[in-house]
C-alpha cells in the first residue's frame, strides 16, 4: 500500500503572546533598544522607508523544506511596503517561505506572503528576522494615515525616475522657483500658478498631482481640496506651507489632503512625497512588466503609450455627455489593462463599465471616469 504523506502544522508558542514571551513594558524596552542601536544609520541602497509598526503578536505561518508548517506569534518592530522586521527566540533560515497576517488600520487582517531574507542575532535567544514580501503592499492600509506624519513608502528617490505633470499653486513666485529648483533633475512637467482661478484651467485639462501652499489668495488648501473632490477631481494633494496653526492643522486633518510638508521644504522629503504617487513602481502604478515574458513587455510598452490619448478621449466623451462612448472606452481599457498588468487602470475601468452596464446615468459615474482618466495619465510612463 502506498504511503500517504500528510502535511503537519505545528504551533510553536501556544499560550504566549509571542515566541519571546515579551509583552508590555518589557517589549517596549527591547524595541527601544533596537531602535536606538540603529539610530543614525543610513542605507543608501534602500528604496523603501521603514516605519515603526510595534505589535506584540503577528501571526506567521512558516513552510519548511519538507512541506511541514509551523505557526508562530512574532513581535513586530517595523514595516515597509516591501517587507517587515520581526523578533523570534531562535534562528530562522533565510529563504524560508512565510505568510504573515497583518492587522489593517481600520479592521480585519490581510495575509501577506513572503520569504525570510535575514536573521540577525541580537542577544541571548533573541533574533531579528527580516521578511521580504512577494509583492509590495499599500502601507496606508496598515498605518493610519495622517498628512503630518504620512506613511511615505520611498526613500533615496532618484529624481530622474519621477515622471508626470505637477500643478504647483503658490502666491509666492520665489517659493515656486524654489520647488522648481528642487525638482530640476526630475522628468516632471511643472506648471506654476499663483491663484486657484488660474490653476483650475490646468486641473480641468488634467494633471497628475497638485502641490500647493495652504494660504492661497481666495481660500485655503483644505477648502480647495474638499471642493475638488466634490467635483470629481481625484488628484493627490501635497501641501507645502509654514502654517501649522491649530486651526490649519484641524482643517487639514479633516480634508482629503494627502501629505503636509513644512517650509522650507527638504528636497529629499519632497521627492519621497511625490514618489508616493508618481514613481513608476509605486502602488498607484502597479504595472508589473518585470514579471512578464519579453513579448508581453513590448505589448505593455505599446499600450502605455496609448494611455494619454485614452484619457483625452474619456474626458471628451464626458464633455459630450456620450455614455456609449465612455462604456466602449472603459470596456476596451479593462480587458487590455488587466491582461498586461496595469491593475489600477483595469480595475477602475471595470468599475466604470459595470456601472454603465447596469444602466446608471453618466452623471452619477462622472467622478469614477475622471479617476480613470487620471490613472491612465499616471500609468502612461509605467511600462
Coordinates of C-alpha atoms in Angstrom, one line a residue, residues 111-346:
X111 CA -2.5 37.6 4.6
X112 CA 0.8 38.7 3.0
X113 CA 3.2 36.2 1.5
X114 CA 7.0 36.5 1.5
X115 CA 10.4 35.0 2.4
X116 CA 12.8 35.3 5.2
X117 CA 15.9 37.2 3.8
X118 CA 17.8 38.0 7.0
X119 CA 18.3 36.6 10.5
X120 CA 20.5 38.6 12.9
X121 CA 21.4 37.6 16.4
X122 CA 20.5 40.3 19.0
X123 CA 21.4 38.7 22.3
X124 CA 20.7 35.5 24.2
X125 CA 18.0 33.7 22.2
X126 CA 16.6 36.9 20.6
X127 CA 16.9 37.1 16.8
X128 CA 15.7 39.9 14.5
X129 CA 14.1 38.4 11.3
X130 CA 13.9 40.3 8.0
X131 CA 11.0 39.3 5.8
X132 CA 10.7 40.4 2.2
X133 CA 7.1 40.4 0.7
X134 CA 6.5 38.8 -2.6
X135 CA 4.5 41.9 -3.7
X136 CA 4.6 45.5 -2.5
X137 CA 1.8 46.4 -0.1
X138 CA -0.1 49.7 0.3
X139 CA 1.3 51.0 3.6
X140 CA -1.8 53.2 4.1
X141 CA -3.9 50.1 4.6
X142 CA -2.0 49.2 7.7
X143 CA -0.8 52.5 9.1
X144 CA -3.4 55.1 10.0
X145 CA -2.9 58.0 7.5
X146 CA -2.0 61.4 8.8
X147 CA -1.0 64.2 6.5
X148 CA 1.5 65.5 9.1
X149 CA 3.1 62.0 9.5
X150 CA 2.3 60.5 6.2
X151 CA 3.4 56.9 5.7
X152 CA 5.7 57.6 2.7
X153 CA 6.9 54.4 1.1
X154 CA 10.1 55.6 -0.7
X155 CA 13.5 56.9 0.3
X156 CA 16.7 57.6 -1.7
X157 CA 14.5 58.5 -4.7
X158 CA 16.2 59.1 -7.9
X159 CA 14.8 62.4 -9.4
X160 CA 15.0 61.0 -13.0
X161 CA 12.6 58.2 -12.0
X162 CA 9.8 60.7 -11.4
X163 CA 7.5 61.5 -14.4
X164 CA 4.2 63.2 -14.8
X165 CA 2.6 66.6 -14.6
X166 CA 2.5 68.6 -11.3
X167 CA 0.4 71.7 -10.8
X168 CA 2.1 74.0 -8.2
X169 CA -0.2 76.6 -6.7
X170 CA 1.6 79.2 -4.5
X171 CA 1.1 83.0 -4.4
X172 CA 4.9 83.4 -3.9
X173 CA 6.8 83.3 -7.2
X174 CA 10.1 82.8 -5.2
X175 CA 8.6 79.7 -3.4
X176 CA 7.5 78.3 -6.8
X177 CA 11.1 78.8 -8.1
X178 CA 12.5 77.1 -5.0
X179 CA 10.3 74.0 -5.7
X180 CA 11.2 74.0 -9.4
X181 CA 14.9 74.1 -8.4
X182 CA 14.4 71.2 -6.0
X183 CA 12.9 69.1 -8.8
X184 CA 15.2 70.3 -11.6
X185 CA 16.8 66.8 -12.2
X186 CA 13.4 65.1 -12.5
X187 CA 11.5 64.3 -15.6
X188 CA 8.4 66.1 -14.2
X189 CA 6.5 68.8 -16.0
X190 CA 5.7 71.5 -13.5
X191 CA 3.0 74.2 -14.1
X192 CA 3.2 77.0 -11.7
X193 CA 0.1 79.2 -10.8
X194 CA -0.4 81.9 -8.2
X195 CA -4.2 81.6 -7.9
X196 CA -6.9 79.0 -7.8
X197 CA -8.6 80.7 -10.7
X198 CA -5.5 80.3 -12.9
X199 CA -5.0 76.7 -11.6
X200 CA -8.5 75.5 -12.4
X201 CA -7.8 75.7 -16.2
X202 CA -4.9 73.2 -15.8
X203 CA -6.8 71.0 -13.4
X204 CA -9.7 70.7 -15.9
X205 CA -7.2 69.8 -18.6
X206 CA -5.6 67.1 -16.4
X207 CA -2.6 66.9 -14.1
X208 CA -1.2 64.0 -12.1
X209 CA -0.6 65.7 -8.8
X210 CA -1.4 69.1 -7.0
X211 CA 1.3 70.8 -4.9
X212 CA 0.1 73.9 -3.1
X213 CA 0.6 76.4 -0.3
X214 CA -2.1 76.3 2.5
X215 CA -2.7 80.1 2.4
X216 CA -4.0 80.7 -1.1
X217 CA -5.3 84.1 -2.4
X218 CA -9.1 83.4 -2.3
X219 CA -9.3 80.4 0.0
X220 CA -7.2 77.8 1.9
X221 CA -5.9 74.5 0.6
X222 CA -8.3 72.4 2.8
X223 CA -11.3 74.1 1.4
X224 CA -9.9 73.8 -2.2
X225 CA -9.3 70.0 -1.7
X226 CA -12.9 69.4 -0.5
X227 CA -14.3 71.3 -3.5
X228 CA -12.1 69.4 -5.9
X229 CA -13.2 66.0 -4.5
X230 CA -16.8 67.1 -4.6
X231 CA -16.4 68.0 -8.3
X232 CA -14.8 64.6 -9.0
X233 CA -11.1 65.5 -9.3
X234 CA -9.1 62.7 -7.7
X235 CA -5.6 64.1 -7.9
X236 CA -3.3 63.6 -4.9
X237 CA -2.7 66.8 -3.0
X238 CA 0.5 67.7 -1.2
X239 CA 0.6 70.9 0.8
X240 CA 3.9 72.7 1.4
X241 CA 3.4 75.5 3.9
X242 CA 4.7 77.2 7.0
X243 CA 1.2 77.4 8.5
X244 CA 1.0 74.9 11.3
X245 CA -1.5 76.9 13.4
X246 CA -4.0 74.7 15.4
X247 CA -6.8 75.9 13.1
X248 CA -4.9 74.9 9.9
X249 CA -3.9 71.6 11.4
X250 CA -7.5 70.7 12.2
X251 CA -8.8 71.8 8.8
X252 CA -6.1 69.8 7.0
X253 CA -6.8 66.6 9.0
X254 CA -10.5 66.9 8.1
X255 CA -9.7 67.3 4.4
X256 CA -8.6 65.0 1.6
X257 CA -5.1 66.4 1.7
X258 CA -2.6 63.5 1.4
X259 CA 0.6 65.0 2.7
X260 CA 1.7 68.1 4.6
X261 CA 5.4 69.3 4.3
X262 CA 6.9 72.2 6.2
X263 CA 8.5 75.2 4.6
X264 CA 11.4 75.5 4.0
X265 CA 10.8 72.2 2.2
X266 CA 13.5 69.5 2.4
X267 CA 14.3 68.4 -1.2
X268 CA 14.7 64.7 -0.4
X269 CA 11.5 64.7 1.6
X270 CA 9.7 66.4 -1.3
X271 CA 11.0 63.8 -3.7
X272 CA 9.8 61.0 -1.4
X273 CA 6.3 62.6 -1.1
X274 CA 6.0 62.9 -4.9
X275 CA 7.3 59.4 -5.4
X276 CA 4.4 58.1 -3.3
X277 CA 2.1 59.0 -6.2
X278 CA 4.2 59.3 -9.3
X279 CA 7.1 56.8 -9.0
X280 CA 6.9 54.1 -11.7
X281 CA 6.9 51.2 -9.2
X282 CA 4.6 52.8 -6.6
X283 CA 1.4 51.2 -5.6
X284 CA -0.6 53.7 -7.6
X285 CA 1.1 52.4 -10.7
X286 CA 1.0 48.6 -10.3
X287 CA 2.2 47.6 -13.8
X288 CA 4.5 44.6 -13.3
X289 CA 6.4 44.4 -16.5
X290 CA 9.4 42.8 -14.8
X291 CA 7.4 39.6 -14.4
X292 CA 6.2 39.4 -18.0
X293 CA 7.5 37.4 -20.9
X294 CA 9.6 39.5 -23.2
X295 CA 7.0 39.6 -25.9
X296 CA 4.4 40.8 -23.4
X297 CA 6.7 43.6 -22.3
X298 CA 6.7 45.0 -25.8
X299 CA 2.9 45.0 -25.8
X300 CA 2.8 46.6 -22.4
X301 CA 5.1 49.4 -23.6
X302 CA 2.9 50.0 -26.7
X303 CA -0.2 50.0 -24.6
X304 CA 1.3 52.5 -22.1
X305 CA 1.9 54.9 -25.0
X306 CA -1.8 54.9 -25.8
X307 CA -3.0 55.8 -22.3
X308 CA -2.6 59.6 -22.7
X309 CA -4.9 59.5 -25.7
X310 CA -7.3 57.3 -23.9
X311 CA -7.5 59.8 -21.0
X312 CA -8.2 62.6 -23.6
X313 CA -11.0 60.5 -25.3
X314 CA -12.6 59.8 -21.9
X315 CA -12.7 63.5 -21.0
X316 CA -14.1 64.4 -24.4
X317 CA -16.8 61.8 -24.1
X318 CA -17.8 63.2 -20.6
X319 CA -18.0 66.7 -22.0
X320 CA -20.1 65.4 -24.9
X321 CA -22.4 63.5 -22.5
X322 CA -21.8 60.3 -24.5
X323 CA -22.3 57.3 -22.2
X324 CA -22.0 54.8 -25.1
X325 CA -18.5 56.1 -25.9
X326 CA -17.4 56.1 -22.3
X327 CA -18.7 52.5 -22.0
X328 CA -16.8 51.4 -25.1
X329 CA -13.6 53.1 -24.0
X330 CA -13.8 51.7 -20.4
X331 CA -14.6 48.2 -21.6
X332 CA -11.7 48.2 -24.0
X333 CA -9.3 49.5 -21.3
X334 CA -10.4 46.9 -18.8
X335 CA -9.6 43.9 -20.9
X336 CA -6.3 45.1 -22.2
X337 CA -5.1 46.7 -19.0
X338 CA -5.7 43.6 -16.8
X339 CA -4.1 41.4 -19.4
X340 CA -0.9 43.4 -19.4
X341 CA -0.6 44.0 -15.7
X342 CA -2.0 47.6 -15.5
X343 CA -4.1 46.6 -12.4
X344 CA -5.1 50.1 -11.3
X345 CA -6.3 51.1 -14.7
X346 CA -8.1 47.8 -15.3

